[in-house]
Amino acid sequence: MPNLDLKDLSKQMRDIDFCMLSTKSADGQLSSRPMSNNGDVDYDGDSWFFAYDHSRFIDDIGRDPQVGLTLTGAKSLLGAPGIFISIGGQASLIRDKAKFAEHWIDDLSRWFPEGIETPGMVMVQVHADHVHYWDGEDQGEVKV
């Protein structure tokens, strides 16, 4: 699987629902939390996540928008490790309900019961600068 491009990585990411989103906290420490990509993985270098505006990591992004995403795929049927993907990029906070609607899926109602009208909801867009991958045998980097 050497020399993957964004289209290849998008295919790999389709089956990975959760990733870890890492930010730099107020005291300079790295802080990570699981986030769902909501099945929004026609990956073109942008990842989209919904959150509440009062979340600590939203403050982290306000101070320093440089973030990291890590994704791990499941093992193959033959036991080989799944793909590991590390994304470094810039986060933006979006409060536009029209943009919410573009990325909304009904499963999000579990966390945001009033849909795109949920008070205090914000969307985080992470635009990748680079993507590293490793599948147990091959590795590479894609510049975005």
PDB file of C-alpha atoms in Angstrom:
ATOM      1  CA  MET A   1       0.000   0.000   0.000  1.00  0.00           C
ATOM      2  CA  PRO A   2       2.865   2.447  -0.582  1.00  0.00           C
ATOM      3  CA  ASN A   3       2.337   5.943  -1.933  1.00  0.00           C
ATOM      4  CA  LEU A   4      -1.221   6.474  -0.778  1.00  0.00           C
ATOM      5  CA  ASP A   5      -2.959   9.683  -1.792  1.00  0.00           C
ATOM      6  CA  LEU A   6      -5.909  11.487  -0.174  1.00  0.00           C
ATOM      7  CA  LYS A   7      -8.415   9.370  -2.134  1.00  0.00           C
ATOM      8  CA  ASP A   8      -6.783   6.146  -0.863  1.00  0.00           C
ATOM      9  CA  LEU A   9      -6.731   7.470   2.704  1.00  0.00           C
ATOM     10  CA  SER A  10     -10.398   8.466   2.448  1.00  0.00           C
ATOM     11  CA  LYS A  11     -11.262   4.851   1.619  1.00  0.00           C
ATOM     12  CA  GLN A  12      -9.264   3.674   4.645  1.00  0.00           C
ATOM     13  CA  MET A  13     -10.944   6.241   6.912  1.00  0.00           C
ATOM     14  CA  ARG A  14     -14.525   5.241   5.986  1.00  0.00           C
ATOM     15  CA  ASP A  15     -14.520   2.398   8.504  1.00  0.00           C
ATOM     16  CA  ILE A  16     -12.934   4.413  11.332  1.00  0.00           C
ATOM     17  CA  ASP A  17     -15.632   6.299  13.233  1.00  0.00           C
ATOM     18  CA  PHE A  18     -13.632   7.768  16.101  1.00  0.00           C
ATOM     19  CA  CYS A  19     -10.329   9.550  16.220  1.00  0.00           C
ATOM     20  CA  MET A  20      -8.396  11.328  18.937  1.00  0.00           C
ATOM     21  CA  LEU A  21      -8.301  15.120  18.609  1.00  0.00           C
ATOM     22  CA  SER A  22      -5.253  16.625  20.344  1.00  0.00           C
ATOM     23  CA  THR A  23      -4.915  20.254  21.376  1.00  0.00           C
ATOM     24  CA  LYS A  24      -2.493  22.211  23.516  1.00  0.00           C
ATOM     25  CA  SER A  25      -4.005  23.108  26.904  1.00  0.00           C
ATOM     26  CA  ALA A  26      -3.583  26.442  28.712  1.00  0.00           C
ATOM     27  CA  ASP A  27      -0.516  25.142  30.569  1.00  0.00           C
ATOM     28  CA  GLY A  28       1.112  23.901  27.340  1.00  0.00           C
ATOM     29  CA  GLN A  29       0.362  20.221  27.864  1.00  0.00           C
ATOM     30  CA  LEU A  30      -1.067  18.091  25.085  1.00  0.00           C
ATOM     31  CA  SER A  31      -4.640  17.079  25.722  1.00  0.00           C
ATOM     32  CA  SER A  32      -6.627  14.550  23.664  1.00  0.00           C
ATOM     33  CA  ARG A  33     -10.207  13.404  23.495  1.00  0.00           C
ATOM     34  CA  PRO A  34     -12.195  11.014  21.264  1.00  0.00           C
ATOM     35  CA  MET A  35     -14.280  12.614  18.536  1.00  0.00           C
ATOM     36  CA  SER A  36     -16.568  11.048  15.946  1.00  0.00           C
ATOM     37  CA  ASN A  37     -16.121  11.914  12.301  1.00  0.00           C
ATOM     38  CA  ASN A  38     -19.860  11.232  11.889  1.00  0.00           C
ATOM     39  CA  GLY A  39     -19.197   9.219   8.747  1.00  0.00           C
ATOM     40  CA  ASP A  40     -18.062  12.433   7.013  1.00  0.00           C
ATOM     41  CA  VAL A  41     -15.035  10.836   5.370  1.00  0.00           C
ATOM     42  CA  ASP A  42     -14.977  11.788   1.732  1.00  0.00           C
ATOM     43  CA  TYR A  43     -11.645  13.070   2.875  1.00  0.00           C
ATOM     44  CA  ASP A  44     -10.248  16.047   1.012  1.00  0.00           C
ATOM     45  CA  GLY A  45      -8.034  17.317   3.832  1.00  0.00           C
ATOM     46  CA  ASP A  46     -10.862  18.638   6.019  1.00  0.00           C
ATOM     47  CA  SER A  47     -12.356  16.879   9.046  1.00  0.00           C
ATOM     48  CA  TRP A  48     -15.561  18.081  10.710  1.00  0.00           C
ATOM     49  CA  PHE A  49     -16.633  17.620  14.336  1.00  0.00           C
ATOM     50  CA  PHE A  50     -19.511  18.921  16.444  1.00  0.00           C
ATOM     51  CA  ALA A  51     -18.959  20.039  20.030  1.00  0.00           C
ATOM     52  CA  TYR A  52     -20.281  22.336  22.722  1.00  0.00           C
ATOM     53  CA  ASP A  53     -18.799  25.828  22.834  1.00  0.00           C
ATOM     54  CA  HIS A  54     -18.132  25.539  26.589  1.00  0.00           C
ATOM     55  CA  SER A  55     -15.819  22.496  26.122  1.00  0.00           C
ATOM     56  CA  ARG A  56     -12.272  23.037  27.356  1.00  0.00           C
ATOM     57  CA  PHE A  57     -10.763  22.015  24.030  1.00  0.00           C
ATOM     58  CA  ILE A  58     -12.700  24.790  22.270  1.00  0.00           C
ATOM     59  CA  ASP A  59     -10.786  27.249  24.477  1.00  0.00           C
ATOM     60  CA  ASP A  60      -7.573  25.386  23.586  1.00  0.00           C
ATOM     61  CA  ILE A  61      -8.270  25.860  19.865  1.00  0.00           C
ATOM     62  CA  GLY A  62      -8.986  29.546  20.458  1.00  0.00           C
ATOM     63  CA  ARG A  63      -5.505  29.942  21.959  1.00  0.00           C
ATOM     64  CA  ASP A  64      -3.664  27.710  19.489  1.00  0.00           C
ATOM     65  CA  PRO A  65      -5.453  26.355  16.416  1.00  0.00           C
ATOM     66  CA  GLN A  66      -2.717  23.813  15.608  1.00  0.00           C
ATOM     67  CA  VAL A  67      -4.193  20.378  16.354  1.00  0.00           C
ATOM     68  CA  GLY A  68      -3.536  16.713  15.709  1.00  0.00           C
ATOM     69  CA  LEU A  69      -5.852  13.859  14.771  1.00  0.00           C
ATOM     70  CA  THR A  70      -4.986  10.172  15.165  1.00  0.00           C
ATOM     71  CA  LEU A  71      -6.987   7.319  13.687  1.00  0.00           C
ATOM     72  CA  THR A  72      -6.469   3.576  14.008  1.00  0.00           C
ATOM     73  CA  GLY A  73      -8.080   1.016  11.716  1.00  0.00           C
ATOM     74  CA  ALA A  74      -9.161  -2.461  12.788  1.00  0.00           C
ATOM     75  CA  LYS A  75      -6.933  -5.495  12.228  1.00  0.00           C
ATOM     76  CA  SER A  76      -7.339  -7.285   8.940  1.00  0.00           C
ATOM     77  CA  LEU A  77      -9.041 -10.672   8.741  1.00  0.00           C
ATOM     78  CA  LEU A  78      -5.588 -12.264   8.559  1.00  0.00           C
ATOM     79  CA  GLY A  79      -4.414 -10.486  11.727  1.00  0.00           C
ATOM     80  CA  ALA A  80      -2.256  -7.789  10.163  1.00  0.00           C
ATOM     81  CA  PRO A  81      -2.452  -4.464  11.961  1.00  0.00           C
ATOM     82  CA  GLY A  82      -4.903  -1.911  10.686  1.00  0.00           C
ATOM     83  CA  ILE A  83      -3.766   1.383   9.277  1.00  0.00           C
ATOM     84  CA  PHE A  84      -2.555   4.137  11.581  1.00  0.00           C
ATOM     85  CA  ILE A  85      -3.141   7.707  10.408  1.00  0.00           C
ATOM     86  CA  SER A  86      -1.790  10.894  11.980  1.00  0.00           C
ATOM     87  CA  ILE A  87      -3.033  14.262  10.743  1.00  0.00           C
ATOM     88  CA  GLY A  88      -1.566  17.636  11.663  1.00  0.00           C
ATOM     89  CA  GLY A  89      -3.505  20.748  10.807  1.00  0.00           C
ATOM     90  CA  GLN A  90      -5.268  23.955  11.707  1.00  0.00           C
ATOM     91  CA  ALA A  91      -8.639  24.058  13.461  1.00  0.00           C
ATOM     92  CA  SER A  92     -11.345  26.639  12.834  1.00  0.00           C
ATOM     93  CA  LEU A  93     -14.468  27.169  14.919  1.00  0.00           C
ATOM     94  CA  ILE A  94     -17.672  27.476  12.919  1.00  0.00           C
ATOM     95  CA  ARG A  95     -20.957  28.785  14.271  1.00  0.00           C
ATOM     96  CA  ASP A  96     -22.870  28.962  10.982  1.00  0.00           C
ATOM     97  CA  LYS A  97     -26.078  26.877  11.082  1.00  0.00           C
ATOM     98  CA  ALA A  98     -26.046  26.495   7.295  1.00  0.00           C
ATOM     99  CA  LYS A  99     -22.636  24.818   7.630  1.00  0.00           C
ATOM    100  CA  PHE A 100     -23.991  22.675  10.495  1.00  0.00           C
ATOM    101  CA  ALA A 101     -26.753  21.465   8.188  1.00  0.00           C
ATOM    102  CA  GLU A 102     -24.232  20.447   5.504  1.00  0.00           C
ATOM    103  CA  HIS A 103     -22.524  18.046   7.923  1.00  0.00           C
ATOM    104  CA  TRP A 104     -25.431  17.009  10.149  1.00  0.00           C
ATOM    105  CA  ILE A 105     -26.509  13.357  10.481  1.00  0.00           C
ATOM    106  CA  ASP A 106     -29.396  12.122  12.603  1.00  0.00           C
ATOM    107  CA  ASP A 107     -27.107  10.058  14.876  1.00  0.00           C
ATOM    108  CA  LEU A 108     -25.773  13.340  16.286  1.00  0.00           C
ATOM    109  CA  SER A 109     -29.107  13.883  18.040  1.00  0.00           C
ATOM    110  CA  ARG A 110     -27.785  11.633  20.797  1.00  0.00           C
ATOM    111  CA  TRP A 111     -25.427  14.443  21.857  1.00  0.00           C
ATOM    112  CA  PHE A 112     -27.211  17.443  20.371  1.00  0.00           C
ATOM    113  CA  PRO A 113     -30.936  16.843  21.004  1.00  0.00           C
ATOM    114  CA  GLU A 114     -32.194  20.005  19.307  1.00  0.00           C
ATOM    115  CA  GLY A 115     -30.337  19.314  16.058  1.00  0.00           C
ATOM    116  CA  ILE A 116     -28.640  22.279  14.438  1.00  0.00           C
ATOM    117  CA  GLU A 117     -30.623  24.527  16.784  1.00  0.00           C
ATOM    118  CA  THR A 118     -28.904  23.074  19.871  1.00  0.00           C
ATOM    119  CA  PRO A 119     -27.805  26.022  22.024  1.00  0.00           C
ATOM    120  CA  GLY A 120     -24.049  26.367  22.447  1.00  0.00           C
ATOM    121  CA  MET A 121     -23.164  24.028  19.597  1.00  0.00           C
ATOM    122  CA  VAL A 122     -20.082  24.716  17.519  1.00  0.00           C
ATOM    123  CA  MET A 123     -18.463  22.851  14.663  1.00  0.00           C
ATOM    124  CA  VAL A 124     -14.727  22.301  14.470  1.00  0.00           C
ATOM    125  CA  GLN A 125     -13.149  22.128  11.033  1.00  0.00           C
ATOM    126  CA  VAL A 126      -9.647  20.703  10.926  1.00  0.00           C
ATOM    127  CA  HIS A 127      -7.808  21.473   7.715  1.00  0.00           C
ATOM    128  CA  ALA A 128      -4.854  19.114   7.334  1.00  0.00           C
ATOM    129  CA  ASP A 129      -1.367  20.362   6.548  1.00  0.00           C
ATOM    130  CA  HIS A 130       0.071  16.859   6.330  1.00  0.00           C
ATOM    131  CA  VAL A 131      -1.034  13.259   6.818  1.00  0.00           C
ATOM    132  CA  HIS A 132       1.262  10.432   7.924  1.00  0.00           C
ATOM    133  CA  TYR A 133       0.210   6.791   7.626  1.00  0.00           C
ATOM    134  CA  TRP A 134       1.578   3.377   8.540  1.00  0.00           C
ATOM    135  CA  ASP A 135      -0.075   0.037   7.829  1.00  0.00           C
ATOM    136  CA  GLY A 136       2.354  -2.338   9.528  1.00  0.00           C
ATOM    137  CA  GLU A 137       4.541  -2.630   6.445  1.00  0.00           C
ATOM    138  CA  ASP A 138       4.464   0.582   4.452  1.00  0.00           C
ATOM    139  CA  GLN A 139       4.424   4.183   5.565  1.00  0.00           C
ATOM    140  CA  GLY A 140       4.272   7.547   3.937  1.00  0.00           C
ATOM    141  CA  GLU A 141       3.276  11.174   4.106  1.00  0.00           C
ATOM    142  CA  VAL A 142       0.808  13.183   2.071  1.00  0.00           C
ATOM    143  CA  LYS A 143       1.142  16.959   1.954  1.00  0.00           C
ATOM    144  CA  VAL A 144      -2.228  18.665   1.721  1.00  0.00           C
TER     145      VAL A 144
END
